[in-house]
XYZ file of C-alpha atoms in Angstrom:
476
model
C 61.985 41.117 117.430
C 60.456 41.895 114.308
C 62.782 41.034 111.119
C 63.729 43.576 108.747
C 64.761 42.627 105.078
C 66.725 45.268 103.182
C 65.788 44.690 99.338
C 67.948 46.803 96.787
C 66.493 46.261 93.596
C 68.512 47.791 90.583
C 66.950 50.338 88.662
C 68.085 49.846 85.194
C 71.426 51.215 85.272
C 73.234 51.800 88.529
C 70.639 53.837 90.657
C 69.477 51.664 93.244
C 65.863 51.662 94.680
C 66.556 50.238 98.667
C 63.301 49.123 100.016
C 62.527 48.008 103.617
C 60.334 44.913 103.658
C 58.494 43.649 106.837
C 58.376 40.016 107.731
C 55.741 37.877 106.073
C 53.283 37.885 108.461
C 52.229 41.922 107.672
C 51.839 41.235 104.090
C 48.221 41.553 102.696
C 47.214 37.733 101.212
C 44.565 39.787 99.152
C 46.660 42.080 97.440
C 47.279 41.399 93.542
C 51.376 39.989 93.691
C 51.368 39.800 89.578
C 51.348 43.614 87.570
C 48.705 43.009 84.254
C 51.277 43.042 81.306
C 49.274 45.778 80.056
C 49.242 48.066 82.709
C 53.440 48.082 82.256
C 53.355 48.619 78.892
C 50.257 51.265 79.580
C 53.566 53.142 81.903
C 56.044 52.158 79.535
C 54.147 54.369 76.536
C 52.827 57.190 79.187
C 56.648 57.989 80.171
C 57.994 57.337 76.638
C 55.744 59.987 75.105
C 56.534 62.110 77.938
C 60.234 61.635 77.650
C 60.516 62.361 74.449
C 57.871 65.448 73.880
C 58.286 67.319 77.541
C 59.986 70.875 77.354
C 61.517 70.620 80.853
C 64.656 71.311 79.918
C 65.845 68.886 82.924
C 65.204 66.193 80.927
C 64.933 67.133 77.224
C 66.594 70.142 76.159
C 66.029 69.555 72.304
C 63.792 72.661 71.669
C 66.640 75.120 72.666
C 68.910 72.958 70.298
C 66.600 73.137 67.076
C 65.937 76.850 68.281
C 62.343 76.673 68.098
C 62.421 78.310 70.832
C 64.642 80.524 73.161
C 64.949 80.716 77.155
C 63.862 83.454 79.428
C 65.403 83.736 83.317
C 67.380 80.771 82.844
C 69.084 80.468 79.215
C 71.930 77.757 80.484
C 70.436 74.874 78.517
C 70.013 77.119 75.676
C 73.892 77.907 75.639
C 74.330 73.764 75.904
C 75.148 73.307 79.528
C 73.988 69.663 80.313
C 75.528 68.606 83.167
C 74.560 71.037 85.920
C 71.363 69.512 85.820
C 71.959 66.431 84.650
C 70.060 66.455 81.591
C 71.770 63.786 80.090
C 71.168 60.927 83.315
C 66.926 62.477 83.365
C 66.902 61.229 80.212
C 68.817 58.738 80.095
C 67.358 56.568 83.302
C 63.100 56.756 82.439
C 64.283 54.903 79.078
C 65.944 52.183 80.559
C 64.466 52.144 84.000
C 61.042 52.609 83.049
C 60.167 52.321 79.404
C 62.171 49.729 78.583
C 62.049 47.804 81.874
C 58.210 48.155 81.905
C 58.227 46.593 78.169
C 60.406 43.679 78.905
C 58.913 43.112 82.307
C 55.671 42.816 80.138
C 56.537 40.768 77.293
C 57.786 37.999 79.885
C 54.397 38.178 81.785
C 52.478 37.873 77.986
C 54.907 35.096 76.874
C 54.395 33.308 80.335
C 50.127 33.755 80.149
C 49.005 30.359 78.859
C 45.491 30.832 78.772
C 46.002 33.688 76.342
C 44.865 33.188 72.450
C 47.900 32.784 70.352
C 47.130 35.331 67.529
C 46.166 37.780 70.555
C 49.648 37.018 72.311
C 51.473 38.016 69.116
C 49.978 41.051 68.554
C 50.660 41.922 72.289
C 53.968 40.409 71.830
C 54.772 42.742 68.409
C 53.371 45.781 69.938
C 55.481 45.777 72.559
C 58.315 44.709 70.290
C 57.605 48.105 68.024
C 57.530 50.171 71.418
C 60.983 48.589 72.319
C 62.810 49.254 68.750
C 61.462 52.901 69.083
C 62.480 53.266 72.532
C 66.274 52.164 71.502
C 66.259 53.352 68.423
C 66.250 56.959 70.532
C 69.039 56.351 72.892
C 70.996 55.464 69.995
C 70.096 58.732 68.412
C 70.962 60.071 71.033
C 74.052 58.594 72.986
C 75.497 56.704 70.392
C 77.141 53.171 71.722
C 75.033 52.501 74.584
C 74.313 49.477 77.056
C 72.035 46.857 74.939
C 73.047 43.080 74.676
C 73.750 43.160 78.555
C 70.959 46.231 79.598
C 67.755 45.150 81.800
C 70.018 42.774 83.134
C 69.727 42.552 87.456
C 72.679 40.493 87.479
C 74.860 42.210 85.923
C 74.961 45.939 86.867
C 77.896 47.061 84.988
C 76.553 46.083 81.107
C 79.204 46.656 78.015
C 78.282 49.354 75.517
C 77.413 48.161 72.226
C 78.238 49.863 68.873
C 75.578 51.923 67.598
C 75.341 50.855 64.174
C 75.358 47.016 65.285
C 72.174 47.969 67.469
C 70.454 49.462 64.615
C 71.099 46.499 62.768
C 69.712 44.510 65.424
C 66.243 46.674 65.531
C 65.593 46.967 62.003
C 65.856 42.784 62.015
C 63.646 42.677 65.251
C 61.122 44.933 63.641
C 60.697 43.113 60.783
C 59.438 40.244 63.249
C 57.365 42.055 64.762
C 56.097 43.010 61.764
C 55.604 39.379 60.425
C 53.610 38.217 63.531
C 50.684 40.813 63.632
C 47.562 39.656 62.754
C 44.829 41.962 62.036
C 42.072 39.413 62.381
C 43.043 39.366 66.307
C 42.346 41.832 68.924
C 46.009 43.212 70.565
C 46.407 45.217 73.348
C 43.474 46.073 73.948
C 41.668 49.303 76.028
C 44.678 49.349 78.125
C 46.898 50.255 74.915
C 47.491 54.612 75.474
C 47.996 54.376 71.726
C 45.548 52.860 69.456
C 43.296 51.371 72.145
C 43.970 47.899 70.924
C 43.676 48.412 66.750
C 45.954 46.092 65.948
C 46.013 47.445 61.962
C 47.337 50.984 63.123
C 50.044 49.302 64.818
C 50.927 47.502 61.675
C 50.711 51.176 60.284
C 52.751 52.575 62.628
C 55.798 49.523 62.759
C 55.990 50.465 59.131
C 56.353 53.900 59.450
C 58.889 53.236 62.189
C 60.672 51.031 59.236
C 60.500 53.606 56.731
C 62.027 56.445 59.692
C 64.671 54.161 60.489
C 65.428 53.252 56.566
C 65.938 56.535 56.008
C 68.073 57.135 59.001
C 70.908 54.731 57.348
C 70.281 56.392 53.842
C 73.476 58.367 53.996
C 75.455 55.225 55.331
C 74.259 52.305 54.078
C 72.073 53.353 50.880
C 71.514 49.589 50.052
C 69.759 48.933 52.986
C 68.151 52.031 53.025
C 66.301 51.505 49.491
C 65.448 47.505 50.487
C 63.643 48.862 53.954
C 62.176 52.115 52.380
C 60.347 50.053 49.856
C 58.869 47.170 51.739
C 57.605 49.699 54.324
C 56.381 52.331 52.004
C 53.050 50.426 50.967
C 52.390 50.001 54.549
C 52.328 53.189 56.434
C 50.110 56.193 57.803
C 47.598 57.529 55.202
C 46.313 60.601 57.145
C 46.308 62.078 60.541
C 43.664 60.117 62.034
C 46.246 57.032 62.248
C 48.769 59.380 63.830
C 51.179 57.176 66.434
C 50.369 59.306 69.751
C 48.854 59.497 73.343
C 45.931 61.113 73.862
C 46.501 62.679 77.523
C 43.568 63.911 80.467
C 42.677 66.731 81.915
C 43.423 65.715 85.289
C 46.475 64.834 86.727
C 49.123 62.512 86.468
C 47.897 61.905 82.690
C 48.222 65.610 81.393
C 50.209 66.771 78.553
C 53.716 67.568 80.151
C 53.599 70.808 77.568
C 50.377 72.277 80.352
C 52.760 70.944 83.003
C 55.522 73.792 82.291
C 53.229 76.309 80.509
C 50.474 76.293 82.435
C 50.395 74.282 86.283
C 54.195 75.458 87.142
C 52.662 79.549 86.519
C 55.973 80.248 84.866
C 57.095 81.664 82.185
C 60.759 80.376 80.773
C 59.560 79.838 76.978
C 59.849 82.153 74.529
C 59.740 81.449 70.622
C 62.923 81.483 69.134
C 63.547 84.535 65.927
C 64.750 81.151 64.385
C 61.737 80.047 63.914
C 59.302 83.218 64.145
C 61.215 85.062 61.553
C 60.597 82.739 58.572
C 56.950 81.706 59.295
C 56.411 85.433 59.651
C 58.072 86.054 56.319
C 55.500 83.529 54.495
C 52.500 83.996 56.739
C 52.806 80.375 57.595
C 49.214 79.652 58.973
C 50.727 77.598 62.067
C 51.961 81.069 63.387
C 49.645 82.090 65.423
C 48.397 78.027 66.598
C 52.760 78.002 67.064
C 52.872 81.368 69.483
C 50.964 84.185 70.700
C 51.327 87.408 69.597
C 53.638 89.483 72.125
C 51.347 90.990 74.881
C 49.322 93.555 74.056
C 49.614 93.576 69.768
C 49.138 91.334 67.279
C 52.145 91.165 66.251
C 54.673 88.103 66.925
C 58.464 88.002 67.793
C 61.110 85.939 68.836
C 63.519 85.945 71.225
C 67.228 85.389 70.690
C 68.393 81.909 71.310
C 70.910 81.225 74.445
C 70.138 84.726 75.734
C 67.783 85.340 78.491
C 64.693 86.830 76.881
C 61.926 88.917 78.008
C 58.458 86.921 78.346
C 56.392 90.126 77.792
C 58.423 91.787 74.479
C 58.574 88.045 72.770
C 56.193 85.479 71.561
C 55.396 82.811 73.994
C 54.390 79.402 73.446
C 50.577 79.332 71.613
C 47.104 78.469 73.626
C 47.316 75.485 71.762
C 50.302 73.733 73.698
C 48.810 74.923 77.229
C 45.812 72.435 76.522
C 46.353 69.635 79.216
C 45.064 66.393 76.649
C 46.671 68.434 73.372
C 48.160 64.812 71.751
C 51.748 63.833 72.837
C 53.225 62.580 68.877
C 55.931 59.889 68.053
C 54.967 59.428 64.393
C 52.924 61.173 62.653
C 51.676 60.990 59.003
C 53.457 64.290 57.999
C 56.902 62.888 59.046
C 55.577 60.027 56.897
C 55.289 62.142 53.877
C 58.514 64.138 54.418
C 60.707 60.867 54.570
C 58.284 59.688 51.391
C 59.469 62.657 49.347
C 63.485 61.877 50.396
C 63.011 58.616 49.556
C 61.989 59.936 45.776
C 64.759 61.784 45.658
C 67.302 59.540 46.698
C 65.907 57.043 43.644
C 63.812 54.885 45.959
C 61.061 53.123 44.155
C 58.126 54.411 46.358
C 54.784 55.678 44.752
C 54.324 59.456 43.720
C 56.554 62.624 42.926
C 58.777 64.120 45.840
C 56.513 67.525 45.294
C 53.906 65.563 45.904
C 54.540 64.063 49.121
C 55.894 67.375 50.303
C 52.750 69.210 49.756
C 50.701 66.301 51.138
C 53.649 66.375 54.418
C 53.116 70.424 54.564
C 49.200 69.999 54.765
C 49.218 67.187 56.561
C 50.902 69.104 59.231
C 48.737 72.799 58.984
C 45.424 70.463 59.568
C 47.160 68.325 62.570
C 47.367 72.029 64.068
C 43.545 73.018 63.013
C 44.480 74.708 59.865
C 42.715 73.761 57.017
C 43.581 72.344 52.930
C 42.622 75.609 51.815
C 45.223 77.424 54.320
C 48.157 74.837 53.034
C 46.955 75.336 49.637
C 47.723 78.976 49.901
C 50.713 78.759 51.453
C 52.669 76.119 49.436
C 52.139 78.491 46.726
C 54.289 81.370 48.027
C 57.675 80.884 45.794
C 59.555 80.365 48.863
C 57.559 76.997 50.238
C 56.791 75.572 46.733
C 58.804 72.698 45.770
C 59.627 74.025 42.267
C 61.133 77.001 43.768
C 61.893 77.133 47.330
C 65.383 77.932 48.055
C 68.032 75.275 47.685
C 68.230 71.667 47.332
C 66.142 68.946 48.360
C 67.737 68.610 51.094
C 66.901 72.114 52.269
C 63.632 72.011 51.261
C 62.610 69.090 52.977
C 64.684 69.788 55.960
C 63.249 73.298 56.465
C 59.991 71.876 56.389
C 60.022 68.975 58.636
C 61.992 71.273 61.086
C 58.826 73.813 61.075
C 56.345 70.721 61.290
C 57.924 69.044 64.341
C 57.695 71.912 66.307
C 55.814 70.008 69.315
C 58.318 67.046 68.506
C 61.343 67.939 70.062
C 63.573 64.772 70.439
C 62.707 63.544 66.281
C 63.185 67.293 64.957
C 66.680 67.505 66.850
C 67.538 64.236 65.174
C 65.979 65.663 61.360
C 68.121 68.831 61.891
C 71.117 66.539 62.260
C 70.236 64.147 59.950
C 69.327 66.521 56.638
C 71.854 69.427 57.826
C 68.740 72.028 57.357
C 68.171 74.049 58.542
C 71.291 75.960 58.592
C 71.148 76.883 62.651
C 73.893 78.783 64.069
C 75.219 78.132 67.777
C 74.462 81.026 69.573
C 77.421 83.928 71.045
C 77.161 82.341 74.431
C 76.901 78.806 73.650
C 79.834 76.500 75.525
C 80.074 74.190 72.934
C 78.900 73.981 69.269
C 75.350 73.017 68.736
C 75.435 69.328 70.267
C 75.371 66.443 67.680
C 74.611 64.399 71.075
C 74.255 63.863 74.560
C 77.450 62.850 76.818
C 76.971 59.863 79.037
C 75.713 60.332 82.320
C 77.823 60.773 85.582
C 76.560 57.624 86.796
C 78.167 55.632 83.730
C 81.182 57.480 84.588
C 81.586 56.510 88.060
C 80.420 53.439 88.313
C 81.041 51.768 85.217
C 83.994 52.712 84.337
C 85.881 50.273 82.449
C 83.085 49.651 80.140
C 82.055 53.514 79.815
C 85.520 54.653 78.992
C 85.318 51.947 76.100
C 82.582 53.287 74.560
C 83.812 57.362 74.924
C 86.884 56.135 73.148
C 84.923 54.536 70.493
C 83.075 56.979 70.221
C 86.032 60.130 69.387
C 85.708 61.411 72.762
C 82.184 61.553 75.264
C 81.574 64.942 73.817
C 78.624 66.958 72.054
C 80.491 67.118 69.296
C 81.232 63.113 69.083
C 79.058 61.442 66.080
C 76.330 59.333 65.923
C 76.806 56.372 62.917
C 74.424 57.442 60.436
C 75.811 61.430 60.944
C 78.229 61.537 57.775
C 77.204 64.068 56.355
């Protein structure tokens, strides 16, 4: 009788992956039985980029809640419904189950490798230590307290939730080691790296920039820090848009941008732009309009929809020919975000370089060439009265915020976290909405059911698991 061996090998969390596994004798002795480090952390930045930028609204619903754009047949996630599909647990699980497994899986097969060059092995080693502070650093933005000290753990399935302002603390000191050990003398990652293809000084870029993003994050709760973090990283970070932090995806499938996945291979249409948006880039002929959205069929004239409404695909502006390009870039940091946090960091008294006008224009233009536009097209528009610095409406905050919010338009997950962050802009929930405009995501069923002790801990500490529930930094 043949022997069976039933393997159930937790996936991150709770889910469990139950594999049948035939007796020795059938397995092939040629078959590789070690994964390359690089090839997981290849996966781990493939389904991080997707995670993050995707407009299924299964997984990430984040361009209904900035209202860049508005739903057609089915506006439920634009009115804030999240658990009928689950959004929260599709999000949740390729985090932990394959981003951050893949990483950690990774770093112990690089730390194990003793045949591999020690100034190589840290650079592999900080790389995958900057892709594992980003990775938390957005389930905190977007949970809250979540599993951390006792996550990727196999034998312990039901992990404690840890505060989310102790985490932070914890990945703005494991960043600055990573930080510390790159050397740019060495080689890194190599062609395997989805990123930077191995440049090991555009990671150093790009761990900075991530410094100065996550400086700023604490700015309204722990200024101190803020200023000490801003500064050290602000001499380091993206200079232009060549040194963007991003995937470049294929043309052929799996490794297309998940934006041509929904637009384009699915041959449906449930986008519309939202009047949010539209209405104020049509007001200042902002020259990412048309690049944005296409004009509504038959004109040339553009129009959004209305946000948690269903919306007619043929009377509104749908998504532009520029997101239905299969290997358009996925972003996670790009130098215009750079420039936008520059310019708060000026005006909260942070000793960084230049003017706050400055770095705003350079942000604005930086973002109208990333889209094909060119200088003289940003020139022209930051000098309509109501995108210059000097005399755009309201405060800096407003400014700024507006701003970023139009620029990370294909950047879902940071813009949703900007909007909360800077208040601006000033979005209204819409009539239908169940719930105010979420400041984040509830906790997954799963968490609920099967770890409940240690998820009903963290609900209570965080007010309640509700949309409406905090995030540390969210003061303001």
């Amino acid at each position: 009788m043949k022997k069976i061996l039933l393997l159930c090998i937790p996936a991150m969390m709770f889910a469990t992956s139950c594999k049948d596994l035939d007796d020795y004798d059938n397995l092939n002795p040629k078959a590789a039985t070690t994964v390359p480090a690089v090839s997981l952390v290849s996966n781990a930045q493939r389904v991080l980029a997707n995670t993050i930028n995707t407009p299924d609204y299964n997984i990430n619903p984040f361009r209904f809640y900035v209202q860049h754009w508005a739903a057609t047949t089915y506006p439920d996630e634009s009115q804030f419904v999240i658990e009928t599909r689950s959004i929260n647990r599709f999000f949740w699980d390729p985090l932990y189950r394959d981003v951050l497994s893949d990483l950690n899986e990774g770093k112990k097969l690089v730390t194990a490798d003793a045949v591999l060059d020690p100034k190589v092995k840290a650079n592999q080693l900080a790389a995958i230590e900057v892709l594992e502070v980003y990775a938390w650093s957005v389930l905190v933005n977007t949970f809250g307290d979540i599993p951390y000290t006792e996550a990727l753990n196999a034998d312990n399935v039901l992990p404690k939730f840890d505060d989310d302002a102790a985490i932070f603390a914890d990945l703005t000191t494991r960043l600055d080691k990573a930080i510390g050990m790159f050397d740019a003398s060495a080689s890194g990652l190599g062609t395997g790296d989805l990123y930077y293809n191995g440049n090991v000084a555009n990671w150093l870029k790009f761990a900075n920039s991530l410094k100065l993003r996550l400086g700023m994050t604490l700015a309204d709760v722990d200024a101190a820090k803020a200023k000490t973090m801003v500064e050290a990283a602000a001499p380091n970070v993206i200079t232009s848009n060549a040194e963007n932090a991003k995937i470049t995806y294929l043309s052929a499938l799996p490794n297309r941008n998940q934006l041509y996945e929904s637009l384009v291979q699915s041959g449906r249409s449930d986008f519309v732009g939202a009047s949010t948006l539209i209405d104020p880039m049509l007001a200042t002929n902002d020259p990412r309009l048309p690049i944005y959205f296409k004009p509504v069929a038959g004109s040339s004239n553009f129009k959004g929809g209305t946000a948690g409404t269903p919306n007619s695909a043929t009377n509104n502006s749908t998504p532009g020919a520029a997101l239905e390009n299969p290997t358009l870039p996925g972003m996670l940091l790009t130098y215009s975000e750079v420039e936008f946090l520059l310019a708060e960091a000026v005006e909260r008294g942070f000793a960084v370089a230049g003017t706050a006008e400055a770095h705003y224009n350079a942000a604005v233009t930086a973002s109208i060439t990333e889209w094909g536009g060119s200088a003289a097209d940003a020139a022209t528009y930051l000098e309509k009265s109501a995108v210059a610095y000097n005399t755009a409406a309201g405060d800096w905050k407003q400014k700024i915020g507006t701003q970023k919010w139009i620029a990370l338009y294909s950047q879902p997950t940071q813009a949703w976290t900007e909007w909360r962050r800077l208040d601006a802009p000033n979005l209204v929930k819409p009539a239908a909405a169940i719930s105010e405009i979420p400041l984040r995501l509830p906790y997954p069923t799963t968490e609920a059911n099967l770890n409940t002790t240690n998820y009903a801990a963290a609900a209570s500490a965080m007010g309640g698991d509700v949309v409406t529930s905090r995030i540390f930094w969210d003061k303001l």
